[in-house]
Amino acid sequence: MAPNGKKVVAALKRLVKLGLSDEQIAIGIGQQMPGGAHPSSMSVYRWRIGKNKPREMYGWAILEMDKVQKESVG
């Protein structure tokens, strides 16, 4: 089951609001992927503005990053 697209976009916006750049988000996604595969920062930007949708595996990684950030902020 694919992650909810609206939740992924909201998570990306929250991550940016917390001070992460699109590049940092792309690298963070890569840290969760086998072999370190990661999207470009431009892809992250396009997902965040709603122009494109991330692949399912990237969507789950974004939601996980958001969850970790929420837990670390408190």
Short mmCIF file of C-alpha atoms in Angstrom, two decimals:
data_model
loop_
_atom_site.label_atom_id
_atom_site.label_comp_id
_atom_site.label_asym_id
_atom_site.label_seq_id
_atom_site.Cartn_x
_atom_site.Cartn_y
_atom_site.Cartn_z
CA MET A 1 0.00 0.00 0.00
CA ALA A 2 1.43 3.36 -1.07
CA PRO A 3 1.74 6.14 1.49
CA ASN A 4 -0.84 8.93 1.41
CA GLY A 5 0.47 11.62 -0.95
CA LYS A 6 -0.96 14.48 1.12
CA LYS A 7 0.79 13.14 4.22
CA VAL A 8 4.10 12.92 2.34
CA VAL A 9 3.82 16.53 1.12
CA ALA A 10 2.88 17.69 4.63
CA ALA A 11 5.86 15.80 6.05
CA LEU A 12 8.20 17.43 3.53
CA LYS A 13 6.87 20.87 4.41
CA ARG A 14 7.33 20.16 8.14
CA LEU A 15 10.91 18.98 7.59
CA VAL A 16 11.73 22.19 5.69
CA LYS A 17 10.03 24.28 8.38
CA LEU A 18 12.27 22.56 10.94
CA GLY A 19 15.28 23.81 9.01
CA LEU A 20 16.18 20.93 6.70
CA SER A 21 17.02 21.80 3.10
CA ASP A 22 15.81 19.76 0.14
CA GLU A 23 19.36 18.47 -0.21
CA GLN A 24 19.48 17.34 3.42
CA ILE A 25 16.16 15.57 2.98
CA ALA A 26 17.45 13.81 -0.16
CA ILE A 27 20.56 12.65 1.73
CA GLY A 28 18.43 11.54 4.68
CA ILE A 29 16.31 9.44 2.34
CA GLY A 30 19.49 7.87 0.98
CA GLN A 31 20.62 6.94 4.47
CA GLN A 32 17.50 4.79 4.78
CA MET A 33 17.84 3.10 1.38
CA PRO A 34 19.87 -0.03 0.67
CA GLY A 35 23.01 0.97 -1.18
CA GLY A 36 22.47 4.64 -0.37
CA ALA A 37 20.26 5.34 -3.40
CA HIS A 38 18.72 8.77 -3.02
CA PRO A 39 16.70 11.25 -5.05
CA SER A 40 18.06 14.59 -6.20
CA SER A 41 17.33 17.70 -4.17
CA MET A 42 15.37 18.98 -7.18
CA SER A 43 13.12 15.90 -7.00
CA VAL A 44 12.48 16.60 -3.32
CA TYR A 45 11.60 20.20 -4.21
CA ARG A 46 9.16 19.06 -6.93
CA TRP A 47 7.51 16.63 -4.50
CA ARG A 48 7.23 19.35 -1.86
CA ILE A 49 5.48 21.79 -4.20
CA GLY A 50 3.22 19.01 -5.51
CA LYS A 51 4.53 18.96 -9.07
CA ASN A 52 5.48 15.25 -8.93
CA LYS A 53 4.99 12.35 -6.53
CA PRO A 54 7.81 10.32 -4.97
CA ARG A 55 8.17 6.62 -5.58
CA GLU A 56 6.55 4.55 -2.86
CA MET A 57 9.85 3.65 -1.15
CA TYR A 58 10.84 7.34 -0.98
CA GLY A 59 7.41 8.27 0.39
CA TRP A 60 7.82 5.82 3.26
CA ALA A 61 11.34 7.14 3.93
CA ILE A 62 10.03 10.72 4.09
CA LEU A 63 7.30 9.74 6.54
CA GLU A 64 9.90 7.96 8.68
CA MET A 65 12.18 11.03 8.66
CA ASP A 66 9.23 13.18 9.74
CA LYS A 67 8.40 10.76 12.54
CA VAL A 68 12.01 10.79 13.81
CA GLN A 69 12.13 14.61 13.69
CA LYS A 70 8.85 14.87 15.64
CA GLU A 71 10.24 12.54 18.31
CA SER A 72 13.53 14.44 18.59
CA VAL A 73 11.81 17.83 18.85
CA GLY A 74 9.52 16.54 21.55
#
